[in-house]
PDB file of C-alpha atoms in Angstrom:
ATOM      1  CA  MET A   1       2.900  -3.071  27.704  1.00 29.00           C
ATOM      2  CA  GLN A   2       1.017  -3.116  24.423  1.00 32.00           C
ATOM      3  CA  ALA A   3       2.060  -5.996  22.190  1.00 39.00           C
ATOM      4  CA  ARG A   4       3.306  -5.296  18.695  1.00 46.00           C
ATOM      5  CA  GLY A   5       0.326  -4.552  16.475  1.00 47.00           C
ATOM      6  CA  GLN A   6      -2.244  -4.887  19.286  1.00 54.00           C
ATOM      7  CA  GLU A   7      -4.884  -2.139  19.478  1.00 66.00           C
ATOM      8  CA  ILE A   8      -8.401  -1.728  20.749  1.00 66.00           C
ATOM      9  CA  TRP A   9     -10.967  -1.438  17.965  1.00 67.00           C
ATOM     10  CA  THR A  10     -13.872   0.857  18.820  1.00 72.00           C
ATOM     11  CA  GLY A  11     -16.115  -0.327  15.992  1.00 79.00           C
ATOM     12  CA  ILE A  12     -16.365   3.193  14.579  1.00 87.00           C
ATOM     13  CA  VAL A  13     -14.940   3.490  11.052  1.00 91.00           C
ATOM     14  CA  PRO A  14     -12.757   6.628  10.867  1.00 95.00           C
ATOM     15  CA  ALA A  15     -13.033   9.186   8.102  1.00 97.00           C
ATOM     16  CA  VAL A  16     -10.711   8.459   5.185  1.00 98.00           C
ATOM     17  CA  GLY A  17      -7.486  10.409   5.609  1.00 98.00           C
ATOM     18  CA  SER A  18      -8.078  11.170   9.277  1.00 98.00           C
ATOM     19  CA  ALA A  19      -5.354  10.642  11.873  1.00 98.00           C
ATOM     20  CA  TYR A  20      -5.508   7.064  13.095  1.00 97.00           C
ATOM     21  CA  GLY A  21      -3.241   4.327  14.400  1.00 97.00           C
ATOM     22  CA  GLY A  22       0.020   6.234  14.138  1.00 98.00           C
ATOM     23  CA  GLY A  23      -0.749   7.423  10.625  1.00 98.00           C
ATOM     24  CA  PHE A  24      -3.908   7.977   8.590  1.00 98.00           C
ATOM     25  CA  PHE A  25      -6.935   5.813   7.869  1.00 98.00           C
ATOM     26  CA  ALA A  26      -6.845   4.522   4.279  1.00 98.00           C
ATOM     27  CA  GLY A  27      -9.822   2.141   4.202  1.00 98.00           C
ATOM     28  CA  GLN A  28     -10.719  -1.432   5.069  1.00 98.00           C
ATOM     29  CA  ILE A  29      -9.703  -4.753   3.617  1.00 98.00           C
ATOM     30  CA  SER A  30     -11.258  -8.194   3.522  1.00 98.00           C
ATOM     31  CA  THR A  31      -8.441 -10.715   3.383  1.00 97.00           C
ATOM     32  CA  ALA A  32     -10.979 -13.487   2.714  1.00 97.00           C
ATOM     33  CA  GLY A  33     -12.410 -11.541  -0.229  1.00 97.00           C
ATOM     34  CA  ASN A  34     -15.962 -11.885   1.094  1.00 96.00           C
ATOM     35  CA  GLY A  35     -16.709  -8.192   1.524  1.00 95.00           C
ATOM     36  CA  ILE A  36     -16.416  -8.382   5.307  1.00 96.00           C
ATOM     37  CA  ALA A  37     -13.676  -6.164   6.688  1.00 97.00           C
ATOM     38  CA  ASP A  38     -11.146  -7.769   8.971  1.00 96.00           C
ATOM     39  CA  TYR A  39      -8.553  -4.975   8.989  1.00 98.00           C
ATOM     40  CA  ASN A  40      -8.374  -1.205   8.897  1.00 98.00           C
ATOM     41  CA  LEU A  41      -5.445  -0.008   6.792  1.00 98.00           C
ATOM     42  CA  VAL A  42      -3.197   2.757   8.106  1.00 98.00           C
ATOM     43  CA  VAL A  43      -0.901   4.794   5.836  1.00 98.00           C
ATOM     44  CA  GLY A  44       2.272   6.011   7.496  1.00 98.00           C
ATOM     45  CA  PRO A  45       3.160   9.721   7.654  1.00 98.00           C
ATOM     46  CA  VAL A  46       4.806  10.905   4.438  1.00 98.00           C
ATOM     47  CA  ALA A  47       7.724  12.519   6.285  1.00 98.00           C
ATOM     48  CA  THR A  48       8.859   9.278   7.904  1.00 98.00           C
ATOM     49  CA  ALA A  49       7.127   6.391   6.113  1.00 98.00           C
ATOM     50  CA  GLN A  50       7.927   7.181   2.486  1.00 98.00           C
ATOM     51  CA  SER A  51      11.137   6.872   0.503  1.00 98.00           C
ATOM     52  CA  SER A  52      12.454   5.707  -2.892  1.00 98.00           C
ATOM     53  CA  PHE A  53      14.404   2.522  -3.538  1.00 98.00           C
ATOM     54  CA  VAL A  54      14.767  -0.391  -5.899  1.00 98.00           C
ATOM     55  CA  TRP A  55      12.533  -3.348  -4.992  1.00 98.00           C
ATOM     56  CA  LYS A  56      15.476  -5.772  -5.095  1.00 98.00           C
ATOM     57  CA  ASN A  57      19.042  -5.269  -6.203  1.00 97.00           C
ATOM     58  CA  VAL A  58      19.146  -8.553  -8.117  1.00 96.00           C
ATOM     59  CA  THR A  59      16.519  -9.856 -10.528  1.00 92.00           C
ATOM     60  CA  THR A  60      15.826 -13.222  -8.944  1.00 96.00           C
ATOM     61  CA  ALA A  61      12.652 -14.748  -7.546  1.00 97.00           C
ATOM     62  CA  THR A  62      11.693 -14.368  -3.888  1.00 97.00           C
ATOM     63  CA  ALA A  63       9.867 -17.380  -2.509  1.00 96.00           C
ATOM     64  CA  GLY A  64       6.492 -16.490  -0.976  1.00 96.00           C
ATOM     65  CA  ALA A  65       6.432 -12.768  -1.752  1.00 98.00           C
ATOM     66  CA  ASP A  66       3.617 -12.993  -4.281  1.00 97.00           C
ATOM     67  CA  SER A  67       0.447 -12.472  -2.261  1.00 98.00           C
ATOM     68  CA  ASP A  68      -2.008  -9.905  -3.626  1.00 98.00           C
ATOM     69  CA  VAL A  69      -3.415  -9.215  -0.154  1.00 98.00           C
ATOM     70  CA  ASN A  70      -0.942 -10.222   2.565  1.00 98.00           C
ATOM     71  CA  GLY A  71       1.667  -7.501   2.638  1.00 98.00           C
ATOM     72  CA  THR A  72       2.835  -8.550   6.089  1.00 98.00           C
ATOM     73  CA  GLN A  73       3.828 -11.987   4.799  1.00 98.00           C
ATOM     74  CA  ASN A  74       5.370 -10.624   1.609  1.00 98.00           C
ATOM     75  CA  THR A  75       7.490  -8.245   3.674  1.00 98.00           C
ATOM     76  CA  ALA A  76       8.499 -10.976   6.114  1.00 98.00           C
ATOM     77  CA  ASP A  77       9.531 -13.243   3.229  1.00 98.00           C
ATOM     78  CA  MET A  78      11.747 -10.558   1.738  1.00 98.00           C
ATOM     79  CA  VAL A  79      13.325  -9.635   5.063  1.00 98.00           C
ATOM     80  CA  ALA A  80      14.067 -13.302   5.747  1.00 98.00           C
ATOM     81  CA  ASP A  81      15.569 -13.771   2.290  1.00 97.00           C
ATOM     82  CA  GLY A  82      18.084 -10.932   2.307  1.00 97.00           C
ATOM     83  CA  ASN A  83      19.445  -7.857   4.036  1.00 98.00           C
ATOM     84  CA  SER A  84      18.610  -4.204   3.450  1.00 98.00           C
ATOM     85  CA  THR A  85      21.033  -3.994   0.538  1.00 97.00           C
ATOM     86  CA  VAL A  86      19.160  -6.754  -1.284  1.00 98.00           C
ATOM     87  CA  TYR A  87      15.652  -5.620  -0.265  1.00 98.00           C
ATOM     88  CA  PRO A  88      15.792  -1.920   0.630  1.00 98.00           C
ATOM     89  CA  CYS A  89      12.022  -1.307   0.350  1.00 98.00           C
ATOM     90  CA  ALA A  90      11.013  -4.206   2.551  1.00 98.00           C
ATOM     91  CA  HIS A  91      13.584  -3.421   5.223  1.00 98.00           C
ATOM     92  CA  PHE A  92      12.691   0.270   5.201  1.00 98.00           C
ATOM     93  CA  CYS A  93       9.065  -0.585   5.961  1.00 98.00           C
ATOM     94  CA  ASN A  94       9.797  -3.443   8.345  1.00 98.00           C
ATOM     95  CA  ASP A  95      12.300  -1.432  10.393  1.00 98.00           C
ATOM     96  CA  LEU A  96      10.178   1.693  10.616  1.00 98.00           C
ATOM     97  CA  SER A  97       9.193   3.084  13.994  1.00 98.00           C
ATOM     98  CA  THR A  98       6.887   6.083  13.735  1.00 98.00           C
ATOM     99  CA  GLY A  99       3.637   7.319  15.205  1.00 98.00           C
ATOM    100  CA  GLY A 100       4.271   5.190  18.275  1.00 97.00           C
ATOM    101  CA  GLN A 101       4.020   2.003  16.199  1.00 98.00           C
ATOM    102  CA  THR A 102       6.556  -0.555  14.988  1.00 98.00           C
ATOM    103  CA  ASP A 103       4.463  -3.020  12.955  1.00 98.00           C
ATOM    104  CA  TRP A 104       4.729  -1.251   9.607  1.00 98.00           C
ATOM    105  CA  TYR A 105       5.141  -3.235   6.391  1.00 98.00           C
ATOM    106  CA  MET A 106       5.218  -2.913   2.607  1.00 98.00           C
ATOM    107  CA  PRO A 107       1.679  -2.989   1.166  1.00 98.00           C
ATOM    108  CA  SER A 108       0.565  -5.791  -1.116  1.00 98.00           C
ATOM    109  CA  LYS A 109      -0.947  -5.067  -4.538  1.00 98.00           C
ATOM    110  CA  ASN A 110      -4.550  -4.987  -3.325  1.00 98.00           C
ATOM    111  CA  GLU A 111      -3.752  -3.082  -0.140  1.00 98.00           C
ATOM    112  CA  LEU A 112      -1.963  -0.418  -2.174  1.00 98.00           C
ATOM    113  CA  GLU A 113      -4.895  -0.236  -4.591  1.00 98.00           C
ATOM    114  CA  ILE A 114      -7.218   0.619  -1.688  1.00 98.00           C
ATOM    115  CA  CYS A 115      -4.881   3.487  -0.840  1.00 98.00           C
ATOM    116  CA  TYR A 116      -5.220   4.801  -4.397  1.00 98.00           C
ATOM    117  CA  PHE A 117      -8.984   4.346  -4.528  1.00 98.00           C
ATOM    118  CA  ASN A 118      -9.595   6.230  -1.278  1.00 98.00           C
ATOM    119  CA  LEU A 119      -6.674   8.675  -1.311  1.00 98.00           C
ATOM    120  CA  LYS A 120      -6.338   9.557  -4.999  1.00 98.00           C
ATOM    121  CA  PRO A 121      -4.446  12.879  -5.081  1.00 98.00           C
ATOM    122  CA  LEU A 122      -5.580  14.296  -8.444  1.00 98.00           C
ATOM    123  CA  THR A 123      -8.706  14.928 -10.520  1.00 98.00           C
ATOM    124  CA  THR A 124      -7.217  13.124 -13.540  1.00 97.00           C
ATOM    125  CA  SER A 125      -9.143  10.417 -15.394  1.00 98.00           C
ATOM    126  CA  ASN A 126      -8.439   6.874 -14.265  1.00 98.00           C
ATOM    127  CA  ASP A 127      -6.984   4.047 -16.309  1.00 97.00           C
ATOM    128  CA  THR A 128     -10.032   1.938 -17.131  1.00 98.00           C
ATOM    129  CA  SER A 129      -8.079  -1.299 -17.532  1.00 97.00           C
ATOM    130  CA  SER A 130      -7.224  -1.378 -13.810  1.00 97.00           C
ATOM    131  CA  GLY A 131      -9.124  -1.422 -10.545  1.00 97.00           C
ATOM    132  CA  ILE A 132     -10.653  -4.854  -9.897  1.00 98.00           C
ATOM    133  CA  ASN A 133     -10.066  -5.664  -6.237  1.00 98.00           C
ATOM    134  CA  PRO A 134     -11.852  -8.596  -4.548  1.00 98.00           C
ATOM    135  CA  ASN A 135     -10.311  -7.634  -1.200  1.00 98.00           C
ATOM    136  CA  ALA A 136     -11.632  -4.065  -1.122  1.00 98.00           C
ATOM    137  CA  VAL A 137     -14.588  -3.263   1.145  1.00 97.00           C
ATOM    138  CA  PRO A 138     -16.931  -3.271  -0.632  1.00 96.00           C
ATOM    139  CA  ALA A 139     -15.368  -5.591  -3.200  1.00 97.00           C
ATOM    140  CA  ARG A 140     -14.930  -4.242  -6.722  1.00 97.00           C
ATOM    141  CA  ALA A 141     -15.560  -6.665  -9.571  1.00 97.00           C
ATOM    142  CA  SER A 142     -15.175  -4.036 -12.289  1.00 97.00           C
ATOM    143  CA  ASN A 143     -12.348  -1.773 -13.371  1.00 98.00           C
ATOM    144  CA  TYR A 144     -12.249   1.949 -12.691  1.00 98.00           C
ATOM    145  CA  THR A 145     -14.309   4.313 -14.776  1.00 98.00           C
ATOM    146  CA  SER A 146     -12.691   7.546 -15.897  1.00 98.00           C
ATOM    147  CA  GLY A 147     -14.251   9.382 -12.960  1.00 98.00           C
ATOM    148  CA  ASN A 148     -14.407   6.688 -10.276  1.00 98.00           C
ATOM    149  CA  PRO A 149     -12.508   6.911  -8.042  1.00 98.00           C
ATOM    150  CA  ALA A 150     -12.656  10.665  -7.847  1.00 98.00           C
ATOM    151  CA  GLN A 151     -10.098  12.850  -6.120  1.00 98.00           C
ATOM    152  CA  THR A 152     -10.049  12.062  -2.410  1.00 98.00           C
ATOM    153  CA  SER A 153     -12.228  14.059  -0.037  1.00 97.00           C
ATOM    154  CA  ALA A 154      -9.328  14.144   2.438  1.00 98.00           C
ATOM    155  CA  THR A 155      -7.766  17.533   1.762  1.00 98.00           C
ATOM    156  CA  ASN A 156      -4.453  16.597   3.372  1.00 98.00           C
ATOM    157  CA  PHE A 157      -4.084  13.808   0.768  1.00 98.00           C
ATOM    158  CA  ARG A 158      -4.967  15.932  -2.243  1.00 98.00           C
ATOM    159  CA  ASN A 159      -2.146  17.008  -4.534  1.00 96.00           C
ATOM    160  CA  THR A 160       0.242  19.350  -2.649  1.00 94.00           C
ATOM    161  CA  GLY A 161      -1.432  18.418   0.643  1.00 96.00           C
ATOM    162  CA  ALA A 162       0.704  17.634   3.672  1.00 98.00           C
ATOM    163  CA  GLU A 163       0.278  13.841   3.320  1.00 98.00           C
ATOM    164  CA  ASP A 164      -0.457  13.326  -0.365  1.00 98.00           C
ATOM    165  CA  PHE A 165       0.881  10.438  -2.402  1.00 98.00           C
ATOM    166  CA  ALA A 166       3.213  11.542  -5.173  1.00 98.00           C
ATOM    167  CA  THR A 167       1.665  11.338  -8.637  1.00 96.00           C
ATOM    168  CA  ASN A 168       3.976   8.537  -9.724  1.00 96.00           C
ATOM    169  CA  ALA A 169       4.405   4.799  -9.331  1.00 98.00           C
ATOM    170  CA  TYR A 170       4.608   3.152  -5.914  1.00 98.00           C
ATOM    171  CA  TRP A 171       5.981  -0.299  -5.236  1.00 98.00           C
ATOM    172  CA  SER A 172       3.768  -2.993  -3.800  1.00 98.00           C
ATOM    173  CA  SER A 173       5.286  -5.983  -2.032  1.00 98.00           C
ATOM    174  CA  THR A 174       3.714  -8.352  -4.571  1.00 98.00           C
ATOM    175  CA  GLU A 175       6.224 -10.028  -6.856  1.00 98.00           C
ATOM    176  CA  PHE A 176       5.135 -10.528 -10.463  1.00 98.00           C
ATOM    177  CA  SER A 177       8.062 -12.608 -11.742  1.00 98.00           C
ATOM    178  CA  ALA A 178      11.731 -13.214 -11.109  1.00 97.00           C
ATOM    179  CA  THR A 179      12.517  -9.899 -12.781  1.00 97.00           C
ATOM    180  CA  ASP A 180       9.466  -7.700 -12.077  1.00 98.00           C
ATOM    181  CA  SER A 181       7.177  -6.612  -9.229  1.00 98.00           C
ATOM    182  CA  ARG A 182       3.769  -4.969  -9.047  1.00 98.00           C
ATOM    183  CA  ILE A 183       3.263  -1.215  -8.953  1.00 98.00           C
ATOM    184  CA  GLN A 184       0.328   1.185  -8.562  1.00 98.00           C
ATOM    185  CA  ASN A 185       0.497   4.532 -10.298  1.00 98.00           C
ATOM    186  CA  PHE A 186      -1.042   7.381  -8.283  1.00 98.00           C
ATOM    187  CA  TYR A 187      -1.386   9.714 -11.273  1.00 97.00           C
ATOM    188  CA  TYR A 188      -4.111   7.786 -13.097  1.00 96.00           C
ATOM    189  CA  GLY A 189      -4.360   4.493 -11.275  1.00 97.00           C
ATOM    190  CA  VAL A 190      -2.782   2.055 -13.688  1.00 97.00           C
ATOM    191  CA  GLN A 191      -1.775  -1.237 -12.076  1.00 97.00           C
ATOM    192  CA  SER A 192       1.215  -2.781 -13.762  1.00 97.00           C
ATOM    193  CA  TYR A 193       4.665  -4.204 -13.073  1.00 98.00           C
ATOM    194  CA  THR A 194       8.204  -3.082 -13.678  1.00 98.00           C
ATOM    195  CA  SER A 195      11.777  -4.211 -13.187  1.00 98.00           C
ATOM    196  CA  LYS A 196      12.818  -4.793  -9.588  1.00 98.00           C
ATOM    197  CA  GLY A 197      15.902  -2.719 -10.318  1.00 97.00           C
ATOM    198  CA  ASP A 198      13.888   0.439 -11.026  1.00 98.00           C
ATOM    199  CA  SER A 199      13.776   3.087  -8.324  1.00 98.00           C
ATOM    200  CA  ASN A 200      10.208   3.895  -7.244  1.00 98.00           C
ATOM    201  CA  ARG A 201       8.552   5.236  -4.155  1.00 98.00           C
ATOM    202  CA  VAL A 202       7.406   3.004  -1.329  1.00 98.00           C
ATOM    203  CA  ARG A 203       5.097   3.978   1.530  1.00 98.00           C
ATOM    204  CA  ALA A 204       4.762   1.858   4.625  1.00 99.00           C
ATOM    205  CA  ILE A 205       1.386   0.851   5.990  1.00 98.00           C
ATOM    206  CA  ARG A 206       0.097  -1.100   8.977  1.00 98.00           C
ATOM    207  CA  ARG A 207      -3.225  -2.683   9.805  1.00 97.00           C
ATOM    208  CA  VAL A 208      -5.552  -2.846  12.789  1.00 97.00           C
ATOM    209  CA  ALA A 209      -7.821  -5.865  13.260  1.00 96.00           C
ATOM    210  CA  VAL A 210     -11.560  -5.113  13.353  1.00 94.00           C
TER     211      VAL A 210
END
């Protein structure tokens, strides 16, 4: 029986937005921040892996859930700290079983940014005060320009496509403070934070070691 999260890596990088790993290939990440990919990121199907919740139903700090790159650990910290009433987003992702996989989690700030960069749904200009991501592959040391990233080449992730991200804010699993957590806006790419008690979309991802 295949162990949770265990897959065979072929060494061939899939096309962005193509079916892969129980969902769709979203890009690669370097957890060490050295430009060398160690994981492929997989976005879950919109029909089963996306919903809207508050991040946390009380505005208190969550020990450990502040990594910019390790969404698996952030999610585990939230799940360990409280039940699905306290942490509906984290439990939704953690408990998800879809595409034949069960190791889904809530993306960290930099993992979610890679999803925006590669799967941007619109042709709108980007927020030029956001976009630095040392964990992207290749790493990005500068913010977005108005035209980079451009709308994704994956037609199923373009606006009104079957798998597109909504043109609104999505929660990351990265806590900003006791009261706020990080978000990524998929309309124009702004990276910010908002109250944990706000209702925003969340979309589960998983990763495959390379």
